Coordinates of C-alpha atoms in Angstrom, one line a residue:
X1 CA 0.0 0.0 0.0
X2 CA 1.3 3.4 -1.0
X3 CA 1.7 5.8 2.0
X4 CA 3.4 8.7 0.3
X5 CA 3.8 10.0 -3.3
X6 CA 6.1 12.8 -4.5
X7 CA 5.2 14.1 -8.0
X8 CA 7.2 16.3 -10.3
X9 CA 9.3 18.0 -7.6
X10 CA 11.5 20.9 -8.7
X11 CA 13.8 22.9 -6.4
X12 CA 16.6 25.4 -7.1
X13 CA 18.7 27.9 -5.1
X14 CA 19.4 31.0 -7.1
X15 CA 20.7 30.0 -10.5
X16 CA 21.5 26.4 -9.4
X17 CA 18.8 23.8 -10.0
X18 CA 19.1 21.0 -7.6
X19 CA 16.5 18.7 -9.2
X20 CA 13.7 19.0 -11.7
X21 CA 10.5 16.9 -12.2
X22 CA 11.5 14.3 -9.6
X23 CA 8.8 11.7 -8.8
X24 CA 8.7 8.6 -6.6
X25 CA 6.4 6.8 -4.1
X26 CA 6.9 5.0 -0.8
X27 CA 5.0 1.8 0.1
X28 CA 4.2 0.7 3.6
X29 CA 7.1 -1.1 5.1
X30 CA 9.5 -0.2 2.3
X31 CA 13.1 0.8 3.2
X32 CA 14.7 3.3 0.7
X33 CA 18.2 4.8 0.7
X34 CA 19.0 8.0 -1.2
X35 CA 22.6 8.4 -2.5
X36 CA 24.3 11.0 -4.6
X37 CA 27.2 13.5 -4.7
X38 CA 27.2 16.1 -1.9
X39 CA 25.5 19.3 -3.0
X40 CA 23.0 17.6 -5.4
X41 CA 20.1 18.2 -3.1
X42 CA 19.6 15.0 -1.1
X43 CA 18.9 16.7 2.2
X44 CA 16.7 19.3 0.5
X45 CA 14.6 16.5 -1.0
X46 CA 14.1 14.9 2.4
X47 CA 13.0 18.3 3.9
X48 CA 10.4 18.7 1.1
X49 CA 9.1 15.1 1.7
X50 CA 9.0 15.9 5.5
X51 CA 7.1 19.2 4.8
X52 CA 9.9 21.4 6.2
X53 CA 10.5 23.1 2.8
X54 CA 8.3 23.6 -0.2
X55 CA 9.1 22.8 -3.8
X56 CA 8.9 25.4 -6.6
X57 CA 6.8 22.9 -8.6
X58 CA 5.2 19.5 -7.8
X59 CA 3.6 18.2 -4.6
X60 CA 3.9 15.6 -1.9
X61 CA 0.8 13.7 -0.8
X62 CA 0.4 11.3 2.1
X63 CA -2.2 8.7 3.0
X64 CA -4.9 9.5 5.5
X65 CA -3.7 9.4 9.2
X66 CA -0.1 8.6 8.0
X67 CA 2.4 9.7 10.7
X68 CA 5.8 10.9 9.7
X69 CA 9.0 11.5 11.8
X70 CA 12.0 13.4 10.4
X71 CA 15.6 13.5 11.8
X72 CA 17.7 16.2 10.2
X73 CA 21.4 16.4 10.0
X74 CA 21.4 19.3 12.5
X75 CA 18.5 18.9 14.9
X76 CA 17.2 21.7 17.0
X77 CA 17.3 21.3 20.8
X78 CA 16.0 22.9 23.9
X79 CA 19.1 23.8 25.9
X80 CA 17.3 23.6 29.3
X81 CA 15.5 20.3 28.7
X82 CA 16.7 17.0 30.1
X83 CA 17.6 14.1 27.9
X84 CA 14.3 12.4 28.4
X85 CA 12.3 15.6 27.9
X86 CA 14.0 16.1 24.6
X87 CA 13.3 12.5 23.6
X88 CA 9.6 12.9 24.4
X89 CA 9.3 16.1 22.3
X90 CA 6.5 14.8 20.0
X91 CA 3.0 16.4 20.0
X92 CA 1.0 13.1 20.4
X93 CA -1.0 12.7 23.7
X94 CA 1.4 10.0 24.8
X95 CA 4.5 12.1 24.3
X96 CA 3.0 15.1 26.0
X97 CA 2.0 12.9 29.0
X98 CA 5.6 11.5 29.2
X99 CA 7.0 15.0 29.2
X100 CA 4.6 16.0 32.0
X101 CA 5.5 12.9 34.0
X102 CA 9.3 13.5 33.7
X103 CA 8.8 17.2 34.8
X104 CA 6.7 16.1 37.7
X105 CA 9.3 13.5 38.7
X106 CA 12.0 16.1 38.5
X107 CA 10.0 18.5 40.8
X108 CA 9.4 15.7 43.3
X109 CA 13.1 14.8 43.4
X110 CA 13.9 18.4 44.2
X111 CA 11.3 18.5 47.1
X112 CA 10.2 15.0 48.0
X113 CA 8.1 16.3 51.0
X114 CA 5.8 18.5 49.0
X115 CA 2.3 16.8 49.0
X116 CA 1.1 18.5 45.8
X117 CA 4.0 17.1 43.9
X118 CA 3.3 13.6 45.2
X119 CA -0.4 13.9 44.2
X120 CA 0.5 15.3 40.7
X121 CA 2.9 12.4 40.1
X122 CA 0.3 9.8 41.2
X123 CA -2.4 11.3 38.9
X124 CA 0.1 11.3 36.0
X125 CA 1.0 7.7 36.8
X126 CA -2.7 6.7 36.5
X127 CA -2.8 8.4 33.1
X128 CA 0.3 6.5 32.1
X129 CA -1.5 3.2 33.0
X130 CA -4.5 4.2 30.9
X131 CA -2.4 5.1 27.8
X132 CA 0.0 2.2 28.3
X133 CA 2.9 4.7 28.3
X134 CA 5.2 2.8 30.6
X135 CA 6.4 0.5 27.8
X136 CA 7.3 3.5 25.7
X137 CA 9.3 5.1 28.5
X138 CA 11.2 1.8 29.1
X139 CA 11.9 1.5 25.3
X140 CA 13.2 5.1 25.2
X141 CA 15.6 4.4 28.0
X142 CA 16.7 1.2 26.4
X143 CA 17.4 2.9 23.1
X144 CA 19.3 5.7 24.9
X145 CA 21.4 3.2 26.7
X146 CA 22.2 1.4 23.3
X147 CA 23.2 4.8 21.9
X148 CA 25.6 5.4 24.8
X149 CA 23.4 7.9 26.8
X150 CA 22.9 6.6 30.4
X151 CA 22.2 9.8 32.4
X152 CA 18.7 10.7 31.5
X153 CA 18.4 13.8 33.7
X154 CA 21.4 15.5 32.0
X155 CA 20.6 18.9 30.5
X156 CA 20.9 19.0 26.7
X157 CA 23.0 22.2 26.9
X158 CA 25.8 20.3 28.6
X159 CA 26.1 17.5 26.0
X160 CA 28.6 17.3 23.2
X161 CA 27.5 17.6 19.5
X162 CA 27.7 13.8 19.0
X163 CA 25.7 13.1 22.2
X164 CA 23.0 15.6 21.1
X165 CA 22.7 13.8 17.7
X166 CA 22.2 10.5 19.4
X167 CA 19.5 11.9 21.7
X168 CA 17.8 13.2 18.5
X169 CA 18.1 9.8 16.9
X170 CA 16.6 8.2 20.0
X171 CA 13.7 10.6 19.8
X172 CA 13.1 9.8 16.1
X173 CA 13.2 6.1 16.8
X174 CA 10.9 6.1 19.8
X175 CA 8.0 8.0 18.1
X176 CA 5.4 5.7 16.7
X177 CA 5.4 6.6 12.9
X178 CA 4.4 5.1 9.6
X179 CA 7.3 6.9 7.7
X180 CA 10.7 7.4 9.4
X181 CA 13.0 9.9 7.5
X182 CA 16.6 9.9 8.6
X183 CA 19.4 12.2 7.3
X184 CA 22.8 10.6 8.0
X185 CA 21.8 8.5 11.1
X186 CA 25.1 6.7 11.3
X187 CA 27.2 9.9 11.9
X188 CA 28.7 10.3 15.4
X189 CA 27.9 6.7 16.5
X190 CA 30.4 3.9 16.9
X191 CA 30.7 0.6 15.1
X192 CA 28.8 -1.5 17.7
X193 CA 26.0 1.1 17.8
X194 CA 25.7 1.0 14.0
X195 CA 25.4 -2.8 14.2
X196 CA 22.6 -2.4 16.7
X197 CA 20.8 0.3 14.6
X198 CA 20.9 -2.0 11.6
X199 CA 19.1 -4.7 13.5
X200 CA 16.7 -2.2 15.0
X201 CA 15.7 -0.8 11.6
X202 CA 15.4 -4.2 10.0
X203 CA 12.9 -5.3 12.7
X204 CA 11.0 -2.0 12.8
X205 CA 7.6 -1.9 11.1
X206 CA 6.8 1.0 8.8
X207 CA 8.5 2.8 5.9
X208 CA 12.0 4.2 6.0
X209 CA 13.6 6.9 3.8
X210 CA 17.2 7.8 4.6
X211 CA 20.4 9.3 3.4
X212 CA 23.6 7.5 4.5
X213 CA 27.1 7.0 3.1
X214 CA 27.6 3.8 5.1
X215 CA 27.7 1.2 2.3
X216 CA 27.3 -1.9 4.6
X217 CA 24.4 -0.2 6.2
X218 CA 22.7 0.4 2.8
X219 CA 23.5 -3.1 1.8
X220 CA 21.9 -4.7 4.9
X221 CA 18.9 -2.4 5.5
X222 CA 17.4 -0.9 2.3
X223 CA 15.3 -2.7 -0.3
X224 CA 15.4 0.2 -2.9
X225 CA 18.0 2.8 -3.8
X226 CA 17.3 6.2 -5.3
X227 CA 20.2 8.0 -6.9
X228 CA 20.1 11.8 -7.3
X229 CA 22.4 12.6 -10.1
X230 CA 22.5 16.0 -11.9
X231 CA 19.0 17.0 -11.1
X232 CA 17.5 13.6 -12.0
X233 CA 16.3 10.7 -9.8
X234 CA 17.2 7.2 -10.8
X235 CA 15.4 4.3 -9.0
X236 CA 17.2 0.9 -8.5
X237 CA 15.4 -2.1 -6.9
X238 CA 17.4 -4.0 -4.3
X239 CA 20.2 -3.1 -1.9
X240 CA 23.5 -1.3 -2.5
X241 CA 25.3 -4.2 -4.1
X242 CA 22.4 -4.6 -6.6
X243 CA 22.6 -0.8 -7.2
X244 CA 26.2 -1.1 -8.2
X245 CA 25.4 -3.7 -10.8
X246 CA 22.4 -1.8 -12.2
X247 CA 24.3 1.5 -12.4
X248 CA 27.1 -0.1 -14.4
X249 CA 24.4 -1.3 -16.9
X250 CA 22.8 2.2 -17.0
X251 CA 26.1 3.9 -17.7
X252 CA 27.0 1.4 -20.4
X253 CA 23.7 2.2 -22.1
X254 CA 24.3 5.9 -21.8
X255 CA 27.8 5.5 -23.3
X256 CA 26.4 3.5 -26.2
X257 CA 23.7 6.2 -26.8
X258 CA 26.4 8.9 -26.7
X259 CA 28.5 7.1 -29.3
X260 CA 25.6 6.9 -31.6
X261 CA 24.9 10.6 -31.0
X262 CA 28.5 11.5 -31.8
X263 CA 28.4 9.5 -35.0
X264 CA 25.2 11.2 -36.1
X265 CA 26.6 14.6 -35.1
X266 CA 29.7 14.1 -37.3
X267 CA 27.4 13.2 -40.3
X268 CA 25.2 16.2 -39.7
X269 CA 28.3 18.5 -39.3
X270 CA 29.7 17.3 -42.6
X271 CA 26.4 18.1 -44.3
X272 CA 26.2 21.5 -42.7
X273 CA 29.8 22.4 -43.8
X274 CA 28.9 21.6 -47.4
X275 CA 26.1 24.2 -47.1
X276 CA 22.7 24.2 -48.7
X277 CA 21.7 26.6 -51.5
X278 CA 18.0 26.4 -50.9
X279 CA 16.2 26.3 -47.6
X280 CA 13.6 23.7 -48.2
X281 CA 11.4 22.2 -45.5
X282 CA 13.5 19.1 -45.5
X283 CA 16.7 21.1 -45.1
X284 CA 15.3 23.2 -42.3
X285 CA 14.3 20.0 -40.4
X286 CA 17.8 18.7 -40.8
X287 CA 19.3 22.0 -39.6
X288 CA 17.0 21.9 -36.6
X289 CA 18.2 18.3 -35.9
X290 CA 21.8 19.4 -36.1
X291 CA 21.2 22.3 -33.6
X292 CA 19.5 19.8 -31.2
X293 CA 22.4 17.4 -31.5
X294 CA 24.8 20.2 -30.9
X295 CA 22.9 21.4 -27.8
X296 CA 22.7 17.9 -26.3
X297 CA 25.6 17.4 -23.8
X298 CA 26.9 13.9 -23.0
X299 CA 26.1 12.7 -19.5
X300 CA 29.0 13.2 -17.1
X301 CA 29.2 10.7 -14.4
X302 CA 30.1 12.6 -11.3
X303 CA 31.5 9.6 -9.4
X304 CA 34.4 9.4 -11.8
X305 CA 36.7 11.5 -9.8
X306 CA 40.5 11.0 -10.0
X307 CA 42.9 12.0 -7.3
X308 CA 46.7 12.4 -7.8
X309 CA 49.1 10.5 -5.5
X310 CA 51.7 13.3 -5.2
X311 CA 53.6 13.3 -1.9
X312 CA 56.9 14.4 -0.4
X313 CA 59.8 12.0 0.4
X314 CA 59.5 10.0 3.6
X315 CA 62.6 9.0 5.6
X316 CA 63.4 5.9 7.6
X317 CA 62.1 7.2 10.9
X318 CA 58.4 8.1 10.8
X319 CA 56.8 7.9 14.2
X320 CA 57.8 6.3 17.5
X321 CA 55.3 6.1 20.4
X322 CA 57.1 5.2 23.6
X323 CA 54.9 4.2 26.7
X324 CA 52.5 7.1 26.0
X325 CA 50.0 8.1 28.7
X326 CA 47.2 10.5 28.4
X327 CA 44.2 11.4 30.7
X328 CA 41.7 14.1 31.4
X329 CA 40.2 15.3 34.8
X330 CA 36.7 14.5 33.7
X331 CA 37.4 11.3 31.8
X332 CA 40.3 9.6 33.6
X333 CA 43.1 7.8 31.7
X334 CA 42.2 7.3 28.0
X335 CA 45.6 6.0 26.8
X336 CA 47.8 3.9 29.0
X337 CA 51.3 2.7 28.3
X338 CA 50.9 2.8 24.5
X339 CA 53.9 2.0 22.4
X340 CA 54.2 1.6 18.6
X341 CA 56.7 2.2 15.8
X342 CA 54.9 3.4 12.6
X343 CA 56.0 1.7 9.4
X344 CA 56.1 3.3 5.9
X345 CA 53.2 1.4 4.4
X346 CA 51.1 1.0 7.5
X347 CA 47.3 1.2 7.0
X348 CA 45.9 1.4 10.6
X349 CA 42.2 1.8 11.6
X350 CA 41.4 3.1 15.0
X351 CA 38.1 1.9 16.6
X352 CA 36.4 2.2 20.0
X353 CA 33.4 3.7 21.8
X354 CA 32.7 7.4 21.5
X355 CA 34.8 9.3 24.0
X356 CA 37.3 6.5 24.5
X357 CA 40.3 8.5 23.2
X358 CA 40.6 7.8 19.5
X359 CA 40.8 11.5 18.4
X360 CA 43.1 12.1 21.3
X361 CA 45.6 9.7 19.9
X362 CA 45.5 11.5 16.5
X363 CA 46.0 14.8 18.3
X364 CA 48.9 13.5 20.2
X365 CA 50.5 12.3 16.9
X366 CA 49.8 15.6 15.3
X367 CA 51.4 17.5 18.2
X368 CA 48.1 19.3 19.1
X369 CA 48.2 17.6 22.5
X370 CA 51.2 16.7 24.8
X371 CA 51.3 13.3 26.5
X372 CA 51.2 13.1 30.3
X373 CA 53.9 10.4 30.1
X374 CA 56.1 8.8 27.5
X375 CA 57.0 10.4 24.2
X376 CA 55.8 10.9 20.6
X377 CA 58.8 11.3 18.2
X378 CA 58.1 12.3 14.6
X379 CA 60.8 11.8 11.9
X380 CA 62.3 14.9 10.4
X381 CA 61.0 14.2 6.9
X382 CA 57.4 13.6 8.0
X383 CA 54.8 15.9 6.3
X384 CA 51.5 15.3 8.2
X385 CA 48.2 15.7 6.5
X386 CA 45.5 15.9 9.2
X387 CA 41.9 15.6 8.0
X388 CA 40.1 16.5 11.2
X389 CA 36.4 16.3 12.0
X390 CA 36.0 20.0 12.1
X391 CA 36.1 22.2 8.9
X392 CA 36.7 25.3 10.9
X393 CA 40.1 25.7 9.2
X394 CA 38.3 26.8 6.0
X395 CA 37.8 30.6 5.7
X396 CA 34.1 31.1 5.0
X397 CA 34.6 34.6 3.5
X398 CA 36.9 33.6 0.6
X399 CA 36.2 31.9 -2.7
X400 CA 36.8 28.1 -3.2
X401 CA 39.7 28.5 -5.6
X402 CA 41.5 31.0 -3.3
X403 CA 41.4 28.6 -0.4
X404 CA 43.2 25.9 -2.5
X405 CA 45.6 28.3 -4.1
X406 CA 46.6 29.5 -0.6
X407 CA 48.0 25.9 0.0
X408 CA 49.5 25.3 -3.5
X409 CA 49.2 26.6 -7.0
X410 CA 50.2 23.3 -8.5
X411 CA 50.7 19.7 -7.2
X412 CA 53.0 17.0 -8.7
X413 CA 51.6 13.7 -9.8
X414 CA 53.1 10.3 -9.5
X415 CA 53.8 10.2 -13.3
X416 CA 55.9 13.4 -13.1
X417 CA 53.3 15.8 -14.3
X418 CA 51.7 18.8 -12.6
X419 CA 48.1 19.7 -11.8
X420 CA 46.9 23.2 -11.1
X421 CA 44.6 24.2 -8.3
X422 CA 41.7 24.7 -10.8
X423 CA 42.3 21.3 -12.4
X424 CA 42.3 19.7 -8.9
X425 CA 39.0 21.4 -8.1
X426 CA 37.4 20.1 -11.2
X427 CA 38.5 16.6 -10.3
X428 CA 36.9 17.1 -6.9
X429 CA 33.5 18.0 -8.5
X430 CA 33.9 21.8 -8.4
X431 CA 33.3 22.9 -12.0
X432 CA 34.8 26.3 -13.1
X433 CA 31.7 28.2 -12.2
X434 CA 31.6 26.7 -8.6
X435 CA 35.2 27.5 -8.0
X436 CA 34.4 31.2 -7.6
X437 CA 31.6 30.5 -5.0
X438 CA 32.1 31.8 -1.5
X439 CA 32.9 28.9 0.9
X440 CA 30.1 30.0 3.3
X441 CA 27.6 29.1 0.6
X442 CA 28.7 25.5 0.2
X443 CA 26.8 22.6 1.7
X444 CA 28.3 20.7 4.6
X445 CA 29.4 17.8 2.4
X446 CA 31.0 20.2 -0.2
X447 CA 33.0 21.8 2.6
X448 CA 34.3 18.4 3.7
X449 CA 35.2 17.6 0.1
X450 CA 37.0 21.0 -0.2
X451 CA 38.8 20.4 3.1
X452 CA 40.0 17.0 2.0
X453 CA 41.4 18.6 -1.2
X454 CA 43.1 21.2 0.8
X455 CA 44.9 18.5 2.9
X456 CA 46.0 16.6 -0.2
X457 CA 47.3 19.7 -2.0
X458 CA 50.0 20.0 0.7
X459 CA 51.5 16.7 -0.6
X460 CA 51.6 14.8 2.8
X461 CA 53.5 11.6 3.3
X462 CA 51.6 10.6 6.5
X463 CA 47.8 10.9 6.6
X464 CA 45.8 11.2 9.7
X465 CA 42.0 10.8 9.0
X466 CA 39.5 11.5 11.8
X467 CA 36.1 10.2 10.8
X468 CA 36.7 10.9 7.0
X469 CA 33.4 9.2 6.1
X470 CA 31.3 11.8 7.9
X471 CA 29.5 14.0 5.4
X472 CA 31.5 12.7 2.4
X473 CA 29.4 11.1 -0.3
X474 CA 29.9 7.5 -1.5
X475 CA 31.5 8.6 -4.8
X476 CA 34.1 10.7 -3.1
X477 CA 34.8 7.9 -0.6
X478 CA 35.3 5.4 -3.3
X479 CA 37.9 7.5 -5.0
X480 CA 39.5 8.4 -1.7
X481 CA 39.9 4.6 -1.1
X482 CA 41.5 4.2 -4.5
X483 CA 43.8 7.1 -3.7
X484 CA 44.9 5.5 -0.4
X485 CA 45.7 2.2 -2.3
X486 CA 48.4 4.1 -4.2
X487 CA 49.4 6.5 -1.4
X488 CA 53.2 6.1 -0.8
X489 CA 53.1 6.7 2.9
X490 CA 51.5 5.7 6.2
X491 CA 47.7 6.1 6.9
X492 CA 46.0 6.2 10.3
X493 CA 42.3 6.5 10.3
X494 CA 39.6 6.8 13.0
X495 CA 36.4 5.6 11.5
X496 CA 33.1 4.0 12.4
X497 CA 32.5 3.1 8.7
X498 CA 33.0 -0.7 8.6
X499 CA 33.2 -0.8 4.8
X500 CA 35.9 1.9 4.8
X501 CA 37.9 0.0 7.5
X502 CA 37.6 -3.3 5.6
X503 CA 38.7 -1.5 2.4
X504 CA 41.8 0.3 3.5
X505 CA 43.2 -1.1 6.7
X506 CA 45.5 -4.1 7.4
X507 CA 45.8 -3.4 11.2
X508 CA 43.3 -2.3 13.8
X509 CA 44.0 -0.4 17.1
X510 CA 41.0 -1.1 19.4
X511 CA 40.3 1.1 22.4
X512 CA 39.1 -1.5 24.9
X513 CA 38.5 0.7 28.0
X514 CA 40.6 1.9 30.9
X515 CA 43.3 3.3 28.5
X516 CA 44.0 -0.1 26.9
X517 CA 44.8 0.1 23.2
X518 CA 45.2 -3.4 21.7
X519 CA 46.6 -4.1 18.2
X520 CA 45.0 -6.7 15.8
X521 CA 46.4 -7.8 12.5
X522 CA 44.0 -7.6 9.6
X523 CA 41.0 -5.3 8.7
X524 CA 37.8 -4.7 10.6
X525 CA 36.1 -8.0 9.7
X526 CA 39.3 -9.9 10.7
X527 CA 39.2 -8.0 14.0
X528 CA 35.6 -9.0 14.6
X529 CA 36.4 -12.6 13.8
X530 CA 39.3 -12.6 16.3
X531 CA 37.2 -11.0 19.0
X532 CA 34.3 -13.4 18.4
X533 CA 36.7 -16.4 18.5
X534 CA 38.1 -15.2 21.8
X535 CA 34.6 -14.7 23.2
X536 CA 33.6 -18.2 22.1
X537 CA 36.7 -19.7 23.8
X538 CA 35.9 -17.9 27.0
X539 CA 32.3 -19.2 26.9
X540 CA 33.6 -22.7 26.2
X541 CA 36.1 -22.6 29.0
X542 CA 33.4 -21.4 31.4
X543 CA 31.0 -24.2 30.2
X544 CA 33.8 -26.8 30.7
X545 CA 34.5 -25.5 34.2
X546 CA 30.8 -25.7 35.1
X547 CA 30.6 -29.2 33.6
X548 CA 33.7 -30.3 35.6
X549 CA 32.0 -29.1 38.8
X550 CA 28.9 -31.2 38.0
X551 CA 31.1 -34.3 37.4
X552 CA 33.0 -33.8 40.6
X553 CA 29.7 -33.5 42.5
X554 CA 28.3 -36.8 41.0
X555 CA 31.4 -39.0 41.2
X556 CA 30.7 -42.6 41.9
X557 CA 31.2 -43.8 45.6
X558 CA 34.1 -46.0 44.6
X559 CA 35.9 -43.1 43.0
X560 CA 35.3 -40.9 46.1
X561 CA 36.7 -43.6 48.3
X562 CA 39.8 -43.9 46.1
X563 CA 40.2 -40.1 46.3
X564 CA 40.0 -40.2 50.1
X565 CA 42.7 -42.9 50.2
X566 CA 44.9 -40.7 48.0
X567 CA 44.3 -37.8 50.3
X568 CA 45.6 -39.9 53.3
X569 CA 48.8 -40.7 51.5
X570 CA 51.8 -38.3 52.0
X571 CA 51.5 -35.5 49.4
X572 CA 54.5 -35.2 47.1
X573 CA 55.5 -34.4 43.5
X574 CA 56.2 -37.0 40.9
X575 CA 59.6 -37.0 39.2
X576 CA 58.1 -35.3 36.1
X577 CA 56.4 -32.6 38.3
X578 CA 59.7 -31.9 40.0
X579 CA 61.5 -31.4 36.7
X580 CA 58.7 -29.1 35.4
X581 CA 58.7 -27.1 38.7
X582 CA 62.4 -26.4 38.2
X583 CA 62.2 -25.5 34.5
X584 CA 58.7 -23.9 34.1
X585 CA 59.6 -20.2 34.8
X586 CA 62.5 -20.3 32.2
X587 CA 60.1 -21.9 29.7
X588 CA 57.5 -19.1 30.3
X589 CA 60.1 -16.4 29.9
X590 CA 61.4 -18.0 26.6
X591 CA 57.8 -18.3 25.2
X592 CA 57.1 -14.6 26.1
X593 CA 60.3 -13.6 24.3
X594 CA 59.3 -15.6 21.2
X595 CA 55.9 -13.9 21.2
X596 CA 57.4 -10.5 21.4
X597 CA 59.7 -11.3 18.4
X598 CA 56.8 -12.7 16.4
X599 CA 54.8 -9.5 17.1
X600 CA 57.7 -7.4 15.8
X601 CA 57.9 -9.6 12.7
X602 CA 54.2 -9.0 12.0
X603 CA 54.6 -5.3 12.4
X604 CA 57.5 -5.4 9.9
X605 CA 55.6 -7.4 7.3
X606 CA 53.4 -4.4 6.1
X607 CA 51.2 -5.7 3.3
X608 CA 52.8 -9.1 2.8
X609 CA 49.6 -11.0 3.6
X610 CA 51.0 -14.5 2.9
X611 CA 53.8 -14.0 5.5
X612 CA 51.3 -12.3 7.9
X613 CA 49.0 -15.3 7.7
X614 CA 51.9 -17.6 8.6
X615 CA 53.0 -15.3 11.5
X616 CA 49.4 -15.2 12.8
X617 CA 49.4 -19.0 12.9
X618 CA 52.7 -19.0 14.8
X619 CA 51.2 -16.3 17.1
X620 CA 48.2 -18.4 18.0
X621 CA 50.4 -21.5 18.7
X622 CA 52.7 -19.5 21.0
X623 CA 49.8 -17.9 22.8
X624 CA 48.3 -21.4 23.4
X625 CA 51.6 -22.7 24.6
X626 CA 52.0 -19.8 27.0
X627 CA 48.5 -20.4 28.4
X628 CA 49.3 -24.1 29.0
X629 CA 52.6 -23.2 30.7
X630 CA 50.9 -20.6 33.0
X631 CA 48.2 -23.1 33.9
X632 CA 50.9 -25.7 34.7
X633 CA 52.9 -23.2 36.7
X634 CA 49.8 -22.3 38.8
X635 CA 49.1 -26.0 39.5
X636 CA 52.7 -26.8 40.5
X637 CA 53.0 -23.7 42.8
X638 CA 49.7 -24.7 44.5
X639 CA 51.0 -28.2 44.9
X640 CA 54.3 -27.0 46.3
X641 CA 52.5 -24.9 48.9
X642 CA 50.3 -27.8 50.0
X643 CA 53.4 -30.0 50.4
X644 CA 55.1 -27.3 52.5
X645 CA 52.0 -26.9 54.7
X646 CA 51.7 -30.7 55.2
X647 CA 55.3 -30.9 56.3
X648 CA 54.5 -28.3 59.0

């Protein structure tokens, strides 16, 4: 059943037409993803569908009693409201009741002896029973907890930008709606939360229309993709993988049509050059056709962006982190005893919960923060390119091309050529007319794209990327990934985009709490497999221990009697146990040394995946050997203590 229809929508800003005659429908329960280059009007289209903005032409119609909820990229907040009050911001009777209940509860907490506050809360509690609102309140708190918000009475004005966005997301999810519209819901949430949001949206009833640049998210959630490209909307049935297949087919058809058009154009041009003495009706029709062919422009595919791989020379010493410590008064220690030697071709992904210290590590490397302990040593030839989360480094008052020229007029390419600032801007989807636009007039995504170009124009040889996938469109991300494949230096990226991490990394630094940063070989999927395997081993060990207790409790009487007889005998070590007791500590030390050497070998291998696979196997064998030795050492020491006690 159709719940919303958009017909012939047209929208422009000044001389720029975002889209024209766009039409589509949304069926009940359908999940749709909108993709396209930044600045093409995706967010504007969502605002029109949500009734926030109006089109110049066309209309949007919804079914009777259809409820719609919209989450913008930059939600508005009441600074003095608490988290729960902000979540219950809807106008429905249930939401109004929940807000009243939270306010009454807050007043009672301030003055618990006031009878009128107690009576008001009891009356509201009865209404909550009547409207069955308790379940909604519990669900709201559960969603907030999943999104990393645990203090429900915190004032919105005291939250960070990322925390506010998650509160707004919780509010959008909790409201009972038939159509849920989300603009970049995966920004500012960590990988585990994105996994949870995927599952939540897949189970959720009702239609979904969203913009996201998270390709795994698109692949696993949506059932239809709408691509906004140069003012036109192209529908593709299926998820993101199916979209890629169908888009290739569409572009091949367009290219074939363009070749036919060019051939026809050449024939018509030859005829026009010969001239025509008489202007017959037939000749005039042919002239009109020539002019039409001349006016038609071939389709330019905006995702075909090329990026040069120019960089400056990188010496032997790059970065040495020696026992680095960092903490903050309000957060405690976020990095504890972290050591690492950065290699030339390292591709490192940094993951962890929000606020765990990921950006702090990048700021320490970049020299924007000083460690509390240990040292960060950069090589003398290192030219850092730091793509931070903020675009405040762009001057909003100057033109696009002036911002790039301020960094470099030209940039060398890997083949020995040169590219000018204007040429680079064209490659980054800023046509000549847009290059003279004031930066303040750019969209958020266009500013991010310009900021990325500004970084690359400085020809860095070590790249630090802090959430590069936020606000960058899929086309730009795809080309950035291709660029990183050829980049002749080290890359360290903080990201919650699982596809991006799988695509570019061969090592993961995981922030695991209390300042611990653990290194894993492989990309994000490899890391998840290693963590899952460790969790399964822990569960299995726990199950075996429980099973052993059951068996000990149900031993046969004969076995218990035999055990009692053994207890009565003098306790002593066997010859083998005596030998092991003498040698065990030396064996443990040797195994730990072998593990350390193997770890160093893995770090030195870079992108030699065949050798890395072999070393990972050795690593697992050594770790198992060390576990067995430690278990044996514990048993022998306990036995030695018991023997000593018996002798007393």
